[in-house]
CSV table of C-alpha atoms in Angstrom, one decimal:
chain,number,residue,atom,x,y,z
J,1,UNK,CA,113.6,99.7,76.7
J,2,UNK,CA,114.7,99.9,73.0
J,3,UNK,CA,115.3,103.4,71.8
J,4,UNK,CA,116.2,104.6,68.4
J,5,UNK,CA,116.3,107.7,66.5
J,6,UNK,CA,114.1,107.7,63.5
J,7,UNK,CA,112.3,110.3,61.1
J,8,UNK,CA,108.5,110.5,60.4
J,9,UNK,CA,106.8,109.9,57.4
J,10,UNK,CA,107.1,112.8,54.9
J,11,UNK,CA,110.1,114.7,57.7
J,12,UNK,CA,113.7,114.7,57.7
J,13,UNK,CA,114.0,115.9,61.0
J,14,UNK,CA,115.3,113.1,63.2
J,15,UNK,CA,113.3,112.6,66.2
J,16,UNK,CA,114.0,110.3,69.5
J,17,UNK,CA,111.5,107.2,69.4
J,18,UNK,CA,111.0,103.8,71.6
J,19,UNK,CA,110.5,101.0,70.2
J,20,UNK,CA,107.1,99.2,71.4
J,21,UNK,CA,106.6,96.0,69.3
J,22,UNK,CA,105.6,97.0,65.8
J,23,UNK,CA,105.0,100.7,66.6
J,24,UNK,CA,107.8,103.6,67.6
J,25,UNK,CA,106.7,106.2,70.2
J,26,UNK,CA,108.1,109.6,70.0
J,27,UNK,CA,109.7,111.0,72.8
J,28,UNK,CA,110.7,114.6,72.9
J,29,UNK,CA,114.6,115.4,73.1
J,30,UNK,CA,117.3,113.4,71.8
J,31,UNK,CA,118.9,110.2,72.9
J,32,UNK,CA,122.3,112.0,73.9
J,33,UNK,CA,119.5,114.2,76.4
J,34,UNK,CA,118.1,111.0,77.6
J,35,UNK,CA,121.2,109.4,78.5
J,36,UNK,CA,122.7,112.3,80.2
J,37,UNK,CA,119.3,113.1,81.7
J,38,UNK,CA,119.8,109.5,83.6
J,39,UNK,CA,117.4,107.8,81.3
J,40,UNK,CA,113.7,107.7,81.3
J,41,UNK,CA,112.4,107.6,84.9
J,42,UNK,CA,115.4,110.6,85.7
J,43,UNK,CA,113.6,113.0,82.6
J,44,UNK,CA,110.0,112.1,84.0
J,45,UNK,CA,108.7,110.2,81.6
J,46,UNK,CA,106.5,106.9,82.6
J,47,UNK,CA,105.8,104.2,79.9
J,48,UNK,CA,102.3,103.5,81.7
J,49,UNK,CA,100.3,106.4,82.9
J,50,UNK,CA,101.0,108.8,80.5
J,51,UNK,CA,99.9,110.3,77.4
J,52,UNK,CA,102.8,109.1,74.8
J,53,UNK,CA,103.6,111.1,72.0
J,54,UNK,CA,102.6,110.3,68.2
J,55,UNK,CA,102.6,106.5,67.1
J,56,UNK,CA,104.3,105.6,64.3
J,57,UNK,CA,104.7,101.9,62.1
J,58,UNK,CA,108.2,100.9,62.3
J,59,UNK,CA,108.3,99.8,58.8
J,60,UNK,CA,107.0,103.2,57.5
J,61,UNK,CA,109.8,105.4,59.3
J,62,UNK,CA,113.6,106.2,58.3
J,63,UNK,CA,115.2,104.7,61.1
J,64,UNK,CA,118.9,107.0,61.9
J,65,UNK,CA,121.6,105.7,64.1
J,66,UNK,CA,120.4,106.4,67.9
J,67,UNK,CA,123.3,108.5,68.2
J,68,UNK,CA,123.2,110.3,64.9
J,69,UNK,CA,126.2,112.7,65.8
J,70,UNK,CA,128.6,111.4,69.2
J,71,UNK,CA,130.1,114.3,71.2
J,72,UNK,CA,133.3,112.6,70.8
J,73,UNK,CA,135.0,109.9,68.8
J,74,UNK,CA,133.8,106.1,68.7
J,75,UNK,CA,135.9,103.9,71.3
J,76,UNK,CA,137.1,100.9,69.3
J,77,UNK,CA,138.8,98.0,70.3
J,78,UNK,CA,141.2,96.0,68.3
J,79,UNK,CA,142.4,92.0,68.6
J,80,UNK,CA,139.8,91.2,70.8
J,81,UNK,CA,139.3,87.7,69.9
J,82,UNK,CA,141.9,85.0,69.8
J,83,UNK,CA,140.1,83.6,66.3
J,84,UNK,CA,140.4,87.3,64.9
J,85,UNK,CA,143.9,87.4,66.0
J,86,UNK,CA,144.7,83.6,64.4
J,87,UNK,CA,143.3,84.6,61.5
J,88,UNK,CA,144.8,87.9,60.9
J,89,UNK,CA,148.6,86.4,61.9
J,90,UNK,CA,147.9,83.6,59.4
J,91,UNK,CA,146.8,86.3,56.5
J,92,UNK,CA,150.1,88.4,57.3
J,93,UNK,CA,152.3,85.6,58.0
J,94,UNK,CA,153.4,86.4,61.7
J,95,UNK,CA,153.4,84.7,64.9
J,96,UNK,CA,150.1,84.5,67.1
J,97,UNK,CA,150.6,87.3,69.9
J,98,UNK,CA,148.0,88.0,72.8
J,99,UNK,CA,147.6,91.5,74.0
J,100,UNK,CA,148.2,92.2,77.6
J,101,UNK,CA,146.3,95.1,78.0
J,102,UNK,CA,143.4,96.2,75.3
J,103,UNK,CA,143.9,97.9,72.0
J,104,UNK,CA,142.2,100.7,71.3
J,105,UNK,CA,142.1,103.3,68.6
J,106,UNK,CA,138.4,105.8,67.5
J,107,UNK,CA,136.3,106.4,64.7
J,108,UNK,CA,135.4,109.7,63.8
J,109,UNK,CA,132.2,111.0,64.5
J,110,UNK,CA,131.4,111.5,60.7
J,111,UNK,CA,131.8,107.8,60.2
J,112,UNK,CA,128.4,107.1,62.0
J,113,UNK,CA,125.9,105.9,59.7
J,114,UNK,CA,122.7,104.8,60.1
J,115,UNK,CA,121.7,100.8,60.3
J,116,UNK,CA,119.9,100.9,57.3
J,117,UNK,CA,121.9,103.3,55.5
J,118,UNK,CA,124.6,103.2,52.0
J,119,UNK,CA,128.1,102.8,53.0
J,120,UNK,CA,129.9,105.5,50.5
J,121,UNK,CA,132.9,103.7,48.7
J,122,UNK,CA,135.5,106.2,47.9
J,123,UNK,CA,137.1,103.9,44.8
J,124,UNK,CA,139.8,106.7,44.3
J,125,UNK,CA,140.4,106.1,48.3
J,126,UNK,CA,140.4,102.2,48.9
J,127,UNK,CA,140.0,99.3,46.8
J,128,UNK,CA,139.9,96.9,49.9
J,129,UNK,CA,136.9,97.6,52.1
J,130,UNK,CA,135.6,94.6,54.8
J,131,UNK,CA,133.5,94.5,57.5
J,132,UNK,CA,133.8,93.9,61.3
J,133,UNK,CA,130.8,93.1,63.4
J,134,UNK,CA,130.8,94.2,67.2
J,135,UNK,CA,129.0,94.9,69.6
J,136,UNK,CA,128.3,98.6,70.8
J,137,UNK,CA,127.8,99.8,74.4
J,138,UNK,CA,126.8,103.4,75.3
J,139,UNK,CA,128.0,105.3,78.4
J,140,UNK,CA,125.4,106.1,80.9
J,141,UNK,CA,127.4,107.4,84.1
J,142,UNK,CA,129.9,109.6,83.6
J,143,UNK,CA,132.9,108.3,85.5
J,144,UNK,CA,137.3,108.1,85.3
J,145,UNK,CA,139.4,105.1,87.5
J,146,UNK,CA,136.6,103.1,87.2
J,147,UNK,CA,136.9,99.5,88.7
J,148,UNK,CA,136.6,96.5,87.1
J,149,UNK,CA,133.7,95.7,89.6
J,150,UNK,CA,131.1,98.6,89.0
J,151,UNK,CA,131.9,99.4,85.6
J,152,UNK,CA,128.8,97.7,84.2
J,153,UNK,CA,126.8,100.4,86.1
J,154,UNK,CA,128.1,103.0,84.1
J,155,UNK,CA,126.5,101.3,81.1
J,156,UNK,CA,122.9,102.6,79.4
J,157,UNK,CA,122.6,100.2,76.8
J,158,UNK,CA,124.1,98.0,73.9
J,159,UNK,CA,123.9,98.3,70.4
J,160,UNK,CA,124.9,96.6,67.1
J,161,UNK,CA,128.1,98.2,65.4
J,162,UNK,CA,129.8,97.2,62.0
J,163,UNK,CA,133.7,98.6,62.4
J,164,UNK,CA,133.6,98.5,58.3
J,165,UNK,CA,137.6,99.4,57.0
J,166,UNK,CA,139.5,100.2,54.1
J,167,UNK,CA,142.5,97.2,54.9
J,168,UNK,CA,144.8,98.8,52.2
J,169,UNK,CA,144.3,102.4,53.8
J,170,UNK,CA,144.6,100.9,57.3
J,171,UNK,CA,148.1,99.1,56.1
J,172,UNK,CA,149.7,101.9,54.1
J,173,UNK,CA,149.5,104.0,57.3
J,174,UNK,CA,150.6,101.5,59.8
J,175,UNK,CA,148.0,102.1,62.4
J,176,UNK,CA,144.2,101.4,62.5
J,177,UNK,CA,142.5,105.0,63.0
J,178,UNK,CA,142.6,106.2,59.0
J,179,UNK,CA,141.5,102.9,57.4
J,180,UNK,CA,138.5,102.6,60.0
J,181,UNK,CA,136.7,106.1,60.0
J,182,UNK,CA,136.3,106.8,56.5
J,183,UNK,CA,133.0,108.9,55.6
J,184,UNK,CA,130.3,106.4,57.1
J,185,UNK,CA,132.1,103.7,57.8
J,186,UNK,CA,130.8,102.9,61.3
J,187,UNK,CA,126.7,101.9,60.8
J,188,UNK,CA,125.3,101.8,64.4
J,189,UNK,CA,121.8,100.7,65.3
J,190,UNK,CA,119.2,99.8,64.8
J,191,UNK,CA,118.5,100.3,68.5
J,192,UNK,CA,120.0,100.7,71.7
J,193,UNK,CA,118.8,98.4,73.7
J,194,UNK,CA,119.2,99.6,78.2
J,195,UNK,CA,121.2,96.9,80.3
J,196,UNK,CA,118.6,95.9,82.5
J,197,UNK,CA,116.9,94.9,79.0
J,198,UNK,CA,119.6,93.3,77.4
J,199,UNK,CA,121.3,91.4,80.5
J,200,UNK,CA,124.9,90.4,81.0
J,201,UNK,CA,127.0,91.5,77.5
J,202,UNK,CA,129.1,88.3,77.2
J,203,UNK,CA,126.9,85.3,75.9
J,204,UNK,CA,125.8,87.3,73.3
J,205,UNK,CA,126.1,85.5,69.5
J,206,UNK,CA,127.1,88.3,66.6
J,207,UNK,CA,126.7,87.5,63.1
J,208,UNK,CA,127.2,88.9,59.9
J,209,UNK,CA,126.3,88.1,56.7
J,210,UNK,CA,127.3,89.7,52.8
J,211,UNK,CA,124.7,88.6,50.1
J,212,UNK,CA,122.8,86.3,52.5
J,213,UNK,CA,126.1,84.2,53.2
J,214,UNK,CA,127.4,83.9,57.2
J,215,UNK,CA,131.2,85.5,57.0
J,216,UNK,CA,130.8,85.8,61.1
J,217,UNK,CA,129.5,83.6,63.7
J,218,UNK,CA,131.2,84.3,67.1
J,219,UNK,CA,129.7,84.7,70.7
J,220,UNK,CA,130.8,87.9,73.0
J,221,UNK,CA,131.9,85.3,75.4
J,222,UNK,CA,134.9,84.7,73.6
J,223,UNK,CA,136.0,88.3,73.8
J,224,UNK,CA,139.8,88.2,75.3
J,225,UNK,CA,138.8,91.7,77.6
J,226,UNK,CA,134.8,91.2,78.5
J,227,UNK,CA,133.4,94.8,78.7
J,228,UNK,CA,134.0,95.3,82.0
J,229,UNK,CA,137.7,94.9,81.6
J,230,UNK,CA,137.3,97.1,78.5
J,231,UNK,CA,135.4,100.2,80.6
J,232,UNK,CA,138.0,99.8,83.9
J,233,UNK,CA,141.1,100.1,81.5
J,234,UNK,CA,139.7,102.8,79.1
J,235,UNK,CA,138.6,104.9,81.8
J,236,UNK,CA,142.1,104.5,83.8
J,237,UNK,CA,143.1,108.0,84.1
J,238,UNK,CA,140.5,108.5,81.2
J,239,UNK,CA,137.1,110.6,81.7
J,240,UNK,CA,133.9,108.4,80.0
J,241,UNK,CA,130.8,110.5,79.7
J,242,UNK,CA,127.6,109.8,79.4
J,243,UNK,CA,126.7,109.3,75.7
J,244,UNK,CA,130.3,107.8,75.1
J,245,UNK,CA,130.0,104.6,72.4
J,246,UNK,CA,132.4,101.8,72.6
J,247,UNK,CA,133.1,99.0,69.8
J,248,UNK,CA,134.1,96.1,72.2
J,249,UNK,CA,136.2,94.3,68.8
J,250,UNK,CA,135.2,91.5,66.3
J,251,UNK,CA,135.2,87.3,66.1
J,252,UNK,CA,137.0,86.1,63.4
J,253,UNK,CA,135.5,85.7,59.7
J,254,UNK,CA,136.5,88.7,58.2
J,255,UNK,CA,137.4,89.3,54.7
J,256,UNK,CA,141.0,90.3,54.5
J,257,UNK,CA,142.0,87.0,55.9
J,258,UNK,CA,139.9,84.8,54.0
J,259,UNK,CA,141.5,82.1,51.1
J,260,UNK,CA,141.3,84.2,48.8
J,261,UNK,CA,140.9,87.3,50.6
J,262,UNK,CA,137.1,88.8,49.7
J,263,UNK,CA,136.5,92.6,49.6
J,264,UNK,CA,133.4,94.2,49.3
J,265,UNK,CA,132.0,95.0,45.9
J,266,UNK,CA,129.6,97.4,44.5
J,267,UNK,CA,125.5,96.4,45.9
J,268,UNK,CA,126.9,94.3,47.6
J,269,UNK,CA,124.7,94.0,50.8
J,270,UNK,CA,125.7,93.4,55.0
J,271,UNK,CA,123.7,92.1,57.5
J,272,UNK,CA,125.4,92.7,60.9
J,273,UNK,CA,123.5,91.0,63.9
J,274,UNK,CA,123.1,90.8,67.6
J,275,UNK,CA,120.8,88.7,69.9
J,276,UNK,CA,119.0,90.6,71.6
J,277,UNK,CA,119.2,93.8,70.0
J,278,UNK,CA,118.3,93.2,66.1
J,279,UNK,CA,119.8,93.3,62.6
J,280,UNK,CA,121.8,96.0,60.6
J,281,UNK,CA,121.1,95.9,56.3
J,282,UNK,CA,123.9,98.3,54.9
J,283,UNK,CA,124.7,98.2,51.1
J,284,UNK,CA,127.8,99.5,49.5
J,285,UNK,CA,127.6,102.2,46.9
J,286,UNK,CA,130.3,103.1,45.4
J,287,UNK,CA,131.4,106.3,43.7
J,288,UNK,CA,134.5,108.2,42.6
């Protein structure tokens, strides 16, 4: 199943919707409901055999993050990839060093945008903003201590999540939470996609593109903590709940350690992508 959250023609209301090929059913509830409900057969609903709600083209609708507004901060990862992690030591002139265990830091919930939404560009905040495509995966199971070996059963789904960051922000305060969950900085979507649906998460290729030109091409194989690692060591001691999101970190390509290093600019225009799940457009807008 592919569900999103998305608003009707001539409503700003958002609704919950699934995604069935060109047309979005609407589902009563929200996503955060569904999840914690246990998904789609827990709630009741059938797919076949019932009377589905209103039909809608899924190129006339405003399409939301699924999540709109998460219960609790984003999960992110950091250094995730041995190419990110080259290419950031290379930019800042330091030895290559491998994490033991992984990094992670949050996103506020006000940074959630949607996957076709503006990102707002505070100039009088950052002058330096890039982009970070990951991959996204939603709690379904509530659980803490979870091992290594069931932790893709806590999973609902996967989604597509650009960890977009203010690098001169992220710098001046010496840690990664203040530069990465600026006002919309975090576009999630378009769908989330349910594990059975998606399959195993590593294998998958991400890519992301500014202006129609590849800045990312990696593969979630290549990840240094796959996300079952990521899920057993966050929940260590740690309660995940159902609706929790988690950016799993991003391949290499990104702007700040590029020769010379490329920022975004005013229109400019991502396109952050996932097999399997679908494709992200997010344009900067900038203001003061």
């Amino acid at each position: 199943m592919r569900y999103l959250t998305f608003s009707a023609p001539g409503e700003s209301a958002p609704r919950l919707g699934v995604l069935d090929g060109d047309l979005v059913v609407s589902l009563p509830g929200t996503l955060l409901d569904l999840i914690r409900a246990g998904g789609l057969k827990a709630s009741g609903y059938q797919r076949q055999g019932t009377d589905p709600g209103p039909r809608y083209a899924a190129n006339e609708i405003r399409w939301h993050a699924p999540i709109p507004r998460p219960s609790k901060n984003v999960f992110c990862v950091g250094r995730n990839y041995l190419t990110h992690i080259e290419e950031g030591a290379r930019a800042r002139g330091v030895e290559v060093k491998l994490p033991d265990a992984p990094v992670f830091f949050t996103k506020a919930p006000t940074s959630v945008n949607g996957p076709f939404d503006d990102i707002p560009w505070d100039r009088s905040v950052t002058h330096q903003v890039d982009w970070e495509a990951e991959l996204g995966v939603i709690i379904g199971k509530t659980g803490r201590n979870i091992p290594k070996s069931a932790a893709l059963d806590h999973v609902f789904g996967y989604t597509v999540i650009n960890d977009v960051t203010a690098r001169d922000v992220q710098k001046n305060h010496f840690q990664f939470f203040k530069g990465k969950t600026l006002d919309g900085f975090c576009p999630l979507g378009p769908v989330v996609v349910t594990a059975d649906e998606f399959g195993p998460p590593q294998g998958k290729q991400i890519v992301l593109k500014v202006n129609g030109a590849l800045k990312q091409n990696g593969n979630t194989r290549d990840m240094i903590f796959a996300v079952d690692a990521i899920i057993a060591s966050l929940s260590h001691g740690l309660t995940l709940e159902a609706g929790d999101i988690i950016a799993c970190g991003t391949p290499d390509g990104c702007g700040f350690a590029r020769t010379p290093p490329e920022f975004l600019q005013d229109g400019d225009v991502m396109e952050t992508a996932i097999d399997g799940i679908g494709t992200m457009r997010n344009r900067i807008a900038a203001h003061s």
